[in-house]
Amino acid sequence: MQNSILISTNNLTKRFPMGEDAVVALDQVNLQFRKGEFAGLVGPSGSGKTTLLNIIGSLDVPSEGEVLVLGEAIEKIGHKAAARLRNRHIGFIFQTFNLLPVYTAFENVEFPLLLQRIPESQRKKAVWESLEWVGLTDKAKSRPSQLSGGQSQRVAIARAMVKRPSIMLADEPTANLDAQNSHNILQIMERLNRELQTTFIFSTHDEKVIQYLRRKITLDDGRVASDETFTTERAGS
Amino acid sequence: MIRFLLLGILRDRSRSLFPLIVIIVGVALTVILQTWLSGMLDNMIQSSANFMTGHSKITTRAYAAEAQQMPNDLALLGADSLIAAAAGEFPEMIWTPRIRFGGLLDLPDSSGETRAQGPVFGTAVDLFNPASPEPKLLNLEQALVRGRLPQFPGEILISEDFSRKLGIEPGDTATLLSVTMYGSMAWYNFTIAGTIRFGVVAMDRGAMIADIHDIRKALDMEDAAGEILGFFRDFQYNQTRAGEIAADFNRHYSDPDDEFSPLMKTLREQNNLASLIDVLSWALGGIITIFLLVMFIVLWNAGLMGSLRRYGEIGVRLAIGEDRGHLYRSMLYESVILGILGSLLGTALGLAVSYYLQHQGIDIGSLIKNSSMMFSSVLRARITPLSYIIGFLPGVLATVLGTAVSGIGIYKRQTSQLFKELET
């Protein structure tokens, strides 16, 4: 984590076999993400956004090149180490929330801590703090089916942040939300980023999200077409 | 984590109730089938033992060679002393003399002429000795249909069907026409004390039960017995011990060169029962095995379906960093919990039904009217020690194996597809 660089890719290439040929999803991508960034990968469908998010999240490995995430070389990482990296240091936020339907909001948020075998008293404290962050302590006992879309996504954020990850990866987090809920969610994430210095990386083509970004990386055909950093405060601030 | 898993199982009906019902039903059916088939086999052995073979039987060598003919001219003499000797040497068994005989039962009218007549298959047993096991073995109290059990010499029981056929009523007098031990004609007057139905078709067609002392007089067989039957005191057949006792007895009392010397045979050695019991045991074992396999596949499938249905949940858990091994084990724990719970409930249900079938039974008499097999027409289940555990084989093992096989998919799952899969 030299110079607070959490993630770096060096000539990252990802190919997917398709018959006898291969489709290049990422081509020679060189990027660095520092602690506390609020960055977004934008671009049309098939531009490689989700593939890059997958590799940073240790869900996939590069075909060529090097990727360092919190000091772990993703191209060499095994399943166990990848799971440990995700469990301890990376939070995921999905487009469709993906809460476990039979568990309450509290239990959904508690789940990643159970995997880390954190003692119950610490666990409960952390879960309540996370629910406070997203303003849902009154919904702790509600099941996902009793929550609105916005509330479900807030529980998903609480679940992702309860372990205080260094990196949060969000794939189209507002795609299933209306404008008001999208802004609420983005404000919560921006506050988390500001106060906890959590690095956020979005994959999105939602203008509402793009307005909040302080760094916008545009991908086109697997290549970095542009990498813009905005120094001025943007929509959420 | 276990609490977390239990909560999931309890709250998600499709994860608990459906698999649990499948396991309970499968296990209960397995238990019922096992007890029912055991009961059928037991029924056959018990009926044969009580009515025909005993757990062991002593006859003369000559009688044994022609046992189907009921050759009372080859009966054992000095039966009482032989019984006393056997009782002394083998106290774990009860010994009781019997004479089987055939004849005609003649019912006279008021002028003494034959009103009705029919062939009888008679069994003379020790009815009046308080220590005799016969009333219990033949289940006379339960079998009594009309009248009462014999209380005095000269009283007999005849089968209800036979009495209806001949128009004989309790209290009537009937004459037995037969042959003495020495080949001359015998006739003897009896009073019908009551009518019986054993529920064994072969016995109910023309049975006559008389006290052995009366028949000894009637057939000139003083201190003789066609057969001496031995029963273990707990009335449970033990082939190993029966074989040892028979070998011991024959070593001391039987002489291959003397056809009138006594010979003891075990239940298995009589009436070709050995091969019949073996074939039936194999057949029943085969049926139970096939059924177990079927239940295995059903429960395996239930385990598979459960895992497939939770594809999304598994994806989320992998994505948020649950180790594949941990996830796989947690699914196995769940299936163990469900398997044990379902097996316990299924076994309890199966045993409850089996208990009812053991005590009430199902009367199939009307279906086997013309059967000559020594088989009770009331079929009953029999609960054995195996009944308590047999359901756990499919219940736990198949459920866990089903989950184990389907769970292998966790290891094959491409985490790189998770985002895509979880967005749909």
XYZ file of C-alpha atoms in Angstrom:
661
model
C 0.000 0.000 0.000
C 2.794 2.361 -0.950
C 1.615 5.994 -1.166
C -1.805 4.811 -0.096
C -2.268 2.996 -3.381
C -4.715 0.194 -2.632
C -5.162 -1.139 -6.126
C -2.887 -1.110 -9.114
C -3.180 -2.805 -12.471
C -0.247 -3.236 -14.764
C -0.960 -4.137 -18.399
C -4.086 -5.957 -17.248
C -5.561 -8.004 -20.064
C -8.537 -10.301 -19.826
C -9.630 -12.596 -22.593
C -12.666 -14.856 -22.628
C -12.553 -17.896 -24.892
C -15.300 -17.962 -27.482
C -15.105 -21.076 -29.615
C -11.637 -21.173 -31.092
C -11.217 -17.432 -30.724
C -11.066 -15.204 -27.701
C -12.874 -12.011 -26.883
C -10.689 -9.353 -25.312
C -12.673 -7.834 -22.441
C -9.801 -5.780 -21.007
C -6.796 -4.707 -23.013
C -3.590 -3.426 -21.399
C -5.339 -1.576 -18.580
C -3.078 0.398 -16.283
C -4.835 2.021 -13.344
C -4.171 2.906 -9.753
C -6.717 3.557 -7.013
C -5.709 5.337 -3.832
C -7.220 5.162 -0.405
C -10.378 7.269 -0.141
C -11.139 7.536 -3.849
C -14.722 7.803 -5.072
C -14.280 6.520 -8.602
C -16.500 5.158 -11.296
C -16.008 2.965 -14.321
C -18.289 4.178 -17.060
C -18.835 3.101 -20.581
C -21.235 1.199 -22.784
C -22.239 -2.423 -22.229
C -19.382 -4.759 -23.077
C -16.738 -2.140 -22.429
C -15.196 -4.202 -19.624
C -16.536 -2.405 -16.502
C -17.844 -5.493 -14.713
C -14.828 -7.574 -15.739
C -12.519 -5.012 -14.161
C -14.691 -4.912 -11.045
C -14.578 -8.737 -10.921
C -10.794 -8.784 -11.061
C -10.364 -6.051 -8.473
C -12.844 -7.930 -6.273
C -10.786 -11.154 -6.649
C -13.756 -12.871 -8.264
C -11.754 -13.387 -11.450
C -8.112 -13.449 -12.481
C -6.371 -11.618 -15.322
C -5.255 -13.450 -18.454
C -2.140 -11.293 -18.585
C -0.591 -8.511 -16.559
C -0.489 -7.882 -12.853
C -3.101 -6.709 -10.407
C -2.261 -5.837 -6.831
C -5.135 -5.399 -4.404
C -4.068 -4.497 -0.860
C -0.759 -6.171 -1.565
C -2.295 -9.392 -2.892
C -1.322 -10.394 -6.433
C -4.668 -11.314 -7.932
C -3.132 -13.239 -10.822
C -1.617 -15.674 -8.350
C -4.262 -15.728 -5.675
C -5.959 -18.983 -4.668
C -9.639 -19.479 -3.872
C -9.163 -19.414 -0.114
C -7.019 -16.307 -0.123
C -9.430 -14.612 -2.524
C -12.370 -15.426 -0.255
C -10.415 -14.104 2.745
C -9.571 -10.906 0.870
C -13.224 -10.359 -0.059
C -14.455 -11.251 3.383
C -12.124 -8.926 5.253
C -11.315 -6.060 2.944
C -13.816 -5.760 0.100
C -17.481 -4.895 0.303
C -19.860 -5.642 -2.563
C -23.014 -3.765 -3.463
C -25.183 -5.301 -6.148
C -27.753 -3.858 -8.470
C -30.423 -6.245 -7.169
C -29.464 -5.902 -3.462
C -29.120 -9.676 -3.012
C -30.104 -9.805 0.617
C -30.662 -13.240 2.107
C -34.457 -13.368 2.156
C -35.008 -15.509 5.248
C -32.906 -13.343 7.506
C -33.768 -10.006 9.049
C -31.956 -6.808 8.145
C -29.892 -7.187 11.314
C -28.947 -10.786 10.481
C -28.056 -9.920 6.899
C -25.663 -7.269 8.149
C -24.327 -9.641 10.811
C -23.522 -12.417 8.332
C -20.051 -11.227 7.129
C -18.979 -10.873 10.773
C -20.115 -14.415 11.534
C -17.799 -15.596 8.781
C -14.971 -13.718 10.508
C -15.914 -15.368 13.834
C -16.111 -12.059 15.617
C -17.432 -12.385 19.203
C -21.133 -11.729 19.631
C -20.889 -8.524 21.661
C -18.529 -6.906 19.131
C -20.666 -8.208 16.320
C -23.859 -6.685 17.665
C -22.155 -3.361 18.286
C -20.804 -3.281 14.730
C -24.157 -4.226 13.211
C -26.021 -1.504 15.119
C -23.400 1.047 14.068
C -23.779 0.051 10.435
C -27.548 0.208 10.595
C -27.238 3.656 12.190
C -24.984 4.729 9.316
C -27.678 3.884 6.824
C -30.521 5.071 9.083
C -32.272 1.746 9.432
C -32.058 0.809 13.104
C -35.863 0.798 13.223
C -35.936 -1.835 10.480
C -33.461 -4.178 12.125
C -36.035 -6.896 12.609
C -37.616 -6.549 9.189
C -37.128 -9.148 6.507
C -36.097 -8.057 2.982
C -39.631 -8.664 1.748
C -40.855 -6.029 4.205
C -38.383 -3.410 2.977
C -38.646 -1.022 0.039
C -36.031 -1.054 -2.723
C -34.213 1.915 -1.202
C -34.241 0.376 2.260
C -33.001 -2.943 0.875
C -30.091 -1.243 -0.832
C -29.274 0.584 2.409
C -29.199 -2.768 4.241
C -26.910 -4.069 1.473
C -24.612 -1.091 2.069
C -24.663 -1.762 5.811
C -23.781 -5.399 5.122
C -20.898 -4.355 2.881
C -19.514 -1.772 5.342
C -20.033 -3.639 8.639
C -16.590 -5.204 8.358
C -15.090 -1.769 7.640
C -13.608 -2.776 4.277
C -10.918 -0.737 2.602
C -12.632 -1.097 -0.754
C -16.290 -1.038 -1.752
C -17.245 -2.291 -5.208
C -20.681 -1.312 -6.435
C -22.115 -2.633 -9.673
C -24.922 -0.378 -10.921
C -26.124 0.241 -7.344
C -28.912 2.607 -8.368
C -30.240 0.711 -11.354
C -33.316 -0.486 -9.500
C -33.988 2.667 -7.533
C -35.952 5.825 -8.223
C -34.210 9.193 -8.294
C -34.844 10.098 -4.657
C -33.634 6.749 -3.351
C -30.645 6.870 -5.685
C -29.572 10.195 -4.225
C -30.104 8.944 -0.670
C -27.963 5.915 -1.355
C -25.234 7.923 -3.036
C -25.157 10.402 -0.171
C -24.742 7.574 2.324
C -21.894 6.147 0.272
C -20.245 9.495 -0.129
C -20.429 10.084 3.621
C -18.879 6.666 4.252
C -16.139 7.540 1.797
C -15.494 10.872 3.438
C -15.656 9.841 7.064
C -14.171 6.335 6.912
C -11.878 6.914 3.930
C -13.343 3.854 2.234
C -12.397 3.602 -1.444
C -15.475 3.284 -3.652
C -15.372 1.977 -7.200
C -18.600 1.986 -9.145
C -19.511 0.381 -12.404
C -22.278 2.504 -13.837
C -23.809 4.388 -16.680
C -26.320 6.152 -14.483
C -25.916 9.919 -14.758
C -27.028 10.338 -11.159
C -24.075 8.262 -10.000
C -21.675 9.939 -12.414
C -22.562 13.333 -10.900
C -21.205 12.140 -7.542
C -17.935 10.714 -8.833
C -14.635 12.462 -8.115
C -12.902 10.269 -10.657
C -14.467 8.989 -13.854
C -12.707 6.273 -15.831
C -14.267 5.680 -19.201
C -13.739 2.265 -20.721
C -14.249 1.521 -24.374
C -13.668 -1.914 -25.891
C -11.647 -2.931 -22.848
C -9.299 0.034 -23.012
C -9.132 3.072 -20.791
C -10.486 5.804 -23.068
C -10.233 8.553 -20.467
C -9.435 8.974 -16.805
C -10.749 12.241 -15.396
C -10.345 13.515 -11.873
C -12.581 16.260 -10.554
C -10.996 18.391 -7.949
C -14.108 20.498 -7.242
C -16.878 19.261 -4.955
C -19.647 17.645 -6.973
C -23.370 16.894 -6.688
C -23.453 15.128 -3.363
C -21.286 17.529 -1.445
C -23.082 -19.973 12.825
C -25.118 -23.015 13.832
C -27.778 -20.686 15.273
C -27.728 -18.803 11.993
C -28.211 -22.021 10.016
C -31.019 -23.191 12.293
C -32.792 -19.859 11.917
C -32.583 -20.214 8.150
C -33.945 -23.741 8.247
C -36.796 -22.817 10.566
C -37.847 -19.719 8.657
C -37.528 -20.965 5.118
C -40.318 -23.467 4.650
C -39.150 -24.495 1.220
C -35.752 -25.202 2.765
C -37.127 -27.095 5.742
C -40.748 -28.110 5.464
C -40.670 -29.683 2.008
C -37.441 -31.655 2.532
C -38.578 -32.559 6.042
C -41.906 -33.895 4.773
C -40.125 -35.902 2.067
C -37.710 -37.340 4.635
C -40.457 -38.091 7.173
C -42.634 -39.842 4.591
C -39.697 -41.749 3.103
C -38.381 -42.872 6.472
C -41.850 -43.787 7.751
C -42.510 -45.881 4.632
C -39.153 -47.611 5.033
C -39.902 -48.461 8.665
C -43.436 -49.655 7.883
C -42.223 -51.830 5.018
C -39.491 -53.366 7.154
C -41.826 -54.105 10.087
C -44.539 -55.381 7.782
C -42.258 -57.779 5.949
C -40.653 -58.890 9.210
C -44.137 -59.485 10.550
C -45.036 -61.598 7.520
C -41.957 -63.765 7.908
C -42.438 -63.955 11.652
C -46.099 -64.800 11.141
C -45.187 -67.713 8.948
C -42.557 -69.022 11.354
C -44.762 -68.487 14.396
C -47.835 -70.076 12.805
C -45.791 -73.055 11.697
C -44.216 -73.368 15.121
C -47.445 -73.064 17.089
C -49.579 -75.307 14.954
C -47.168 -77.772 13.393
C -43.484 -77.846 14.144
C -42.743 -76.275 17.508
C -39.323 -74.658 17.782
C -38.138 -78.245 18.002
C -40.007 -81.481 17.655
C -39.298 -84.980 18.947
C -40.786 -87.952 17.101
C -39.624 -91.451 16.345
C -37.266 -91.696 13.400
C -39.910 -93.618 11.495
C -42.600 -91.025 12.247
C -40.267 -88.246 11.128
C -39.738 -89.965 7.811
C -43.478 -89.991 7.120
C -44.612 -87.057 9.194
C -47.049 -85.795 6.566
C -49.048 -89.025 6.916
C -49.581 -88.543 10.686
C -48.541 -92.213 11.227
C -49.659 -92.776 14.819
C -48.659 -96.404 14.565
C -45.094 -95.038 14.641
C -45.728 -92.800 17.666
C -43.400 -92.401 20.608
C -44.065 -94.651 23.562
C -43.155 -93.622 27.082
C -43.810 -90.049 26.111
C -44.246 -88.730 29.630
C -40.844 -89.960 30.805
C -39.202 -88.633 27.641
C -40.783 -85.207 28.268
C -39.528 -85.281 31.868
C -36.018 -86.150 30.643
C -36.027 -83.401 28.012
C -37.338 -80.866 30.521
C -34.538 -81.794 32.900
C -31.796 -81.530 30.305
C -33.042 -78.519 28.417
C -34.841 -76.338 30.941
C -34.918 -73.311 28.625
C -37.605 -75.100 26.639
C -41.154 -76.124 27.403
C -42.083 -79.587 26.110
C -45.614 -80.597 25.288
C -47.035 -83.776 23.714
C -49.350 -83.797 20.731
C -51.188 -86.380 18.700
C -52.283 -85.434 15.226
C -54.958 -87.574 13.749
C -57.457 -87.735 10.967
C -60.947 -89.139 10.995
C -64.602 -88.547 10.391
C -66.764 -86.598 12.748
C -70.252 -88.020 12.735
C -73.259 -86.113 14.036
C -76.202 -88.367 14.945
C -79.875 -87.423 14.846
C -82.364 -88.175 17.629
C -82.622 -91.794 16.562
C -78.846 -92.267 16.454
C -78.607 -92.248 12.668
C -76.018 -90.067 10.913
C -77.382 -86.563 10.437
C -74.164 -85.084 9.119
C -70.600 -86.250 8.703
C -67.326 -84.650 7.682
C -63.565 -85.263 7.702
C -61.625 -83.682 10.526
C -57.995 -82.836 10.990
C -57.509 -83.359 14.701
C -54.912 -82.177 17.131
C -54.791 -83.583 20.622
C -53.059 -81.335 23.097
C -52.643 -81.082 26.828
C -55.648 -78.887 27.563
C -56.263 -79.323 31.255
C -52.759 -79.226 32.770
C -52.369 -75.713 34.224
C -48.662 -75.744 33.255
C -49.450 -76.572 29.633
C -48.505 -73.871 27.108
C -51.037 -75.180 24.575
C -54.003 -72.828 25.223
C -51.598 -69.925 24.752
C -49.811 -71.436 21.737
C -53.058 -72.132 19.936
C -54.492 -68.862 21.190
C -57.674 -70.696 22.143
C -59.324 -67.929 24.127
C -59.010 -65.498 21.252
C -59.954 -68.158 18.712
C -63.195 -69.114 20.484
C -66.207 -68.061 18.424
C -69.138 -69.763 20.164
C -69.587 -71.853 23.302
C -66.710 -72.175 25.742
C -63.321 -73.839 26.076
C -63.324 -77.512 27.168
C -63.423 -77.841 30.942
C -64.128 -81.530 31.316
C -62.901 -84.755 29.728
C -64.764 -85.650 26.578
C -65.194 -82.073 25.446
C -63.758 -80.805 22.181
C -63.522 -77.712 20.035
C -64.210 -77.729 16.329
C -63.666 -75.057 13.738
C -66.477 -72.567 13.298
C -66.585 -73.024 9.525
C -66.773 -76.785 9.931
C -69.552 -76.559 12.514
C -71.581 -74.261 10.248
C -71.081 -76.634 7.369
C -72.299 -79.654 9.349
C -74.876 -77.762 11.381
C -73.209 -78.664 14.701
C -73.897 -76.476 17.718
C -72.027 -76.230 21.017
C -73.525 -78.816 23.362
C -74.123 -81.358 20.586
C -72.612 -84.797 20.778
C -70.414 -86.031 17.918
C -68.635 -89.295 17.292
C -65.060 -89.448 16.063
C -64.447 -92.364 13.723
C -60.723 -93.055 13.332
C -57.984 -95.667 13.606
C -56.193 -96.786 16.753
C -52.436 -96.853 17.112
C -52.586 -100.539 16.365
C -54.640 -100.255 13.216
C -58.091 -101.188 14.417
C -61.180 -99.016 14.078
C -61.800 -96.453 16.792
C -64.917 -94.493 17.673
C -65.361 -92.177 20.580
C -68.121 -89.815 21.611
C -67.350 -86.190 22.351
C -69.339 -83.176 23.365
C -68.825 -80.005 21.357
C -67.797 -77.392 23.942
C -67.295 -74.569 21.477
C -66.255 -73.475 18.038
C -63.028 -71.762 17.082
C -61.462 -69.834 14.262
C -57.649 -69.657 14.258
C -57.305 -67.313 11.356
C -55.088 -69.951 9.721
C -56.969 -71.135 6.694
C -55.460 -74.607 6.648
C -56.569 -75.145 10.238
C -59.989 -73.572 9.966
C -61.275 -75.886 7.306
C -61.899 -78.942 9.520
C -60.019 -78.606 12.758
C -60.797 -80.501 15.915
C -58.998 -79.783 19.173
C -59.245 -82.392 21.900
C -57.511 -83.101 25.160
C -54.640 -85.554 24.660
C -55.876 -87.839 27.436
C -59.177 -88.351 25.624
C -57.442 -89.077 22.337
C -55.026 -91.463 23.997
C -58.057 -93.388 25.174
C -59.827 -93.102 21.856
C -56.858 -94.203 19.755
C -55.425 -96.650 22.253
C -52.259 -94.584 22.722
C -51.732 -94.695 26.475
C -48.498 -92.833 27.409
C -47.848 -92.302 23.703
C -47.545 -89.168 21.639
C -47.131 -88.698 17.943
C -44.961 -85.660 18.549
C -43.413 -83.831 21.442
C -43.062 -80.145 20.648
C -40.491 -77.915 22.315
C -40.794 -74.149 22.609
C -38.320 -71.648 23.978
C -39.761 -70.113 27.125
C -39.784 -66.629 25.590
C -41.517 -68.101 22.512
C -38.878 -66.563 20.244
C -37.270 -68.991 17.848
C -33.502 -69.187 18.169
C -32.142 -71.370 15.398
C -28.613 -71.574 16.771
C -29.676 -72.736 20.208
C -32.390 -75.006 18.807
C -29.749 -76.668 16.635
C -27.422 -77.178 19.603
C -30.194 -78.690 21.703
C -31.274 -81.003 18.877
C -27.718 -82.189 18.298
C -27.213 -82.781 22.013
C -30.510 -84.644 22.324
C -29.931 -86.804 19.277
C -26.420 -87.700 20.465
C -27.850 -89.079 23.680
C -31.198 -90.528 22.672
C -31.283 -91.229 18.963
C -30.048 -94.418 17.371
C -29.826 -94.437 13.582
C -30.362 -98.197 13.591
C -33.547 -98.028 15.627
C -36.428 -96.501 13.731
C -38.442 -96.186 16.924
C -35.751 -94.225 18.751
C -36.547 -90.548 19.259
C -35.231 -87.919 16.908
C -35.308 -84.177 17.503
C -35.612 -81.771 14.573
C -35.524 -77.996 14.673
C -38.184 -75.856 13.066
C -35.984 -75.221 10.045
C -35.452 -78.935 9.510
C -39.146 -79.672 9.177
C -41.604 -79.350 6.287
C -38.904 -77.898 3.976
C -39.053 -74.726 6.037
C -35.313 -74.122 5.806
C -35.314 -73.336 2.119
C -38.617 -71.499 2.395
C -37.365 -69.303 5.230
C -34.089 -68.674 3.426
C -35.791 -67.761 0.158
C -38.284 -65.526 1.927
C -35.562 -63.871 3.997
C -33.567 -63.139 0.852
C -36.659 -61.943 -0.965
C -37.667 -59.688 1.905
C -34.119 -58.406 2.212
C -34.155 -57.731 -1.522
C -37.454 -55.857 -1.362
C -36.232 -53.745 1.544
C -32.955 -53.042 -0.287
C -34.765 -51.979 -3.472
C -37.094 -49.791 -1.457
C -34.134 -48.287 0.396
C -32.500 -47.516 -2.944
C -35.670 -45.865 -4.215
C -35.956 -43.790 -1.056
C -32.277 -43.015 -1.389
C -32.828 -41.600 -4.873
C -35.922 -39.646 -3.800
C -34.177 -38.067 -0.823
C -31.021 -37.507 -2.822
C -33.124 -35.652 -5.348
C -34.712 -33.592 -2.581
C -31.218 -32.652 -1.412
C -30.260 -31.733 -4.966
C -33.362 -29.609 -5.470
C -32.753 -27.808 -2.208
C -29.252 -26.867 -3.261
C -30.254 -25.790 -6.755
C -33.033 -23.609 -5.425
C -30.522 -21.763 -3.271
C -28.275 -20.914 -6.194
C -28.685 -17.176 -5.649
C -28.017 -17.336 -1.933
C -24.891 -19.413 -2.512
C -23.697 -16.832 -5.044
C -24.108 -13.971 -2.579
C -22.318 -15.873 0.133
C -19.403 -16.642 -2.198
C -19.258 -13.040 -3.350
C -19.133 -11.608 0.140
C -16.243 -13.837 0.970
C -17.484 -17.085 2.423
C -14.931 -19.792 1.798
C -16.182 -22.544 -0.515
C -15.319 -25.242 2.032
C -17.141 -23.362 4.764
C -20.189 -22.914 2.578
C -20.140 -26.576 1.549
C -19.832 -27.718 5.158
C -22.617 -25.442 6.297
C -24.931 -27.002 3.708
C -23.914 -30.452 4.893
C -24.629 -29.443 8.508
C -28.060 -28.282 7.436
C -28.766 -31.557 5.687
C -27.531 -33.508 8.728
C -29.872 -31.508 10.970
C -32.788 -32.039 8.572
C -31.866 -35.685 8.026
C -31.702 -36.477 11.729
C -34.864 -34.537 12.545
C -36.756 -36.074 9.611
C -35.477 -39.546 10.449
C -36.512 -39.211 14.091
C -39.989 -38.000 13.176
C -40.319 -40.480 10.302
C -39.176 -43.364 12.497
C -41.643 -42.312 15.201
C -44.451 -42.137 12.644
C -43.441 -45.437 11.056
C -43.227 -47.141 14.438
C -46.613 -45.753 15.472
C -48.240 -47.192 12.342
C -46.269 -50.421 12.765
C -47.345 -50.660 16.412
C -50.955 -50.403 15.305
C -50.409 -53.019 12.603
C -48.597 -55.235 15.090
C -51.517 -55.230 17.495
C -54.523 -54.916 15.195
C -53.245 -56.549 12.029
C -55.101 -56.751 8.737
C -57.433 -59.685 8.127
C -56.906 -61.073 4.633
C -58.867 -64.269 5.324
C -61.319 -63.613 2.512
C -58.453 -63.328 0.033
C -56.836 -66.671 0.892
C -59.878 -68.893 1.393
C -58.360 -71.945 -0.271
C -54.795 -71.544 0.936
C -53.191 -74.532 2.593
C -50.190 -72.588 3.865
C -49.606 -72.435 7.561
C -50.105 -68.721 7.584
C -52.267 -66.554 9.801
C -54.987 -64.797 7.862
C -54.476 -61.783 10.103
C -51.245 -60.196 8.904
C -49.343 -58.193 11.450
C -46.236 -56.059 11.440
C -43.399 -56.866 13.781
C -41.196 -54.196 15.293
C -37.608 -55.421 15.581
C -34.475 -53.633 16.802
C -33.677 -52.946 13.134
C -36.935 -50.994 12.826
C -35.532 -48.282 15.081
C -32.520 -47.586 12.883
C -33.359 -48.647 9.340
C -34.997 -45.310 8.489
C -31.821 -43.414 9.289
C -30.082 -44.995 6.290
C -32.120 -43.199 3.667
C -33.129 -40.389 6.012
C -29.713 -39.110 6.941
C -27.327 -40.745 4.511
C -29.292 -40.042 1.320
C -30.137 -36.505 2.336
C -26.544 -35.720 3.187
C -25.220 -37.479 0.088
C -27.716 -35.606 -2.091
C -26.549 -32.343 -0.628
C -22.923 -33.434 -0.845
C -23.207 -34.228 -4.553
C -25.203 -31.151 -5.430
C -22.914 -29.048 -3.261
C -19.940 -29.996 -5.426
C -21.357 -27.349 -7.728
C -20.129 -24.786 -5.213
C -16.567 -25.720 -6.084
C -17.281 -25.590 -9.804
C -19.030 -22.256 -9.644
C -17.241 -19.518 -11.521
C -16.962 -16.567 -9.184
C -16.287 -14.440 -12.258
C -19.923 -14.928 -13.260
C -21.326 -13.986 -9.875
C -21.990 -10.321 -10.665
C -23.788 -11.306 -13.836
C -25.723 -14.089 -12.138
C -26.697 -12.002 -9.162
C -27.965 -9.156 -11.302
C -30.601 -11.335 -12.955
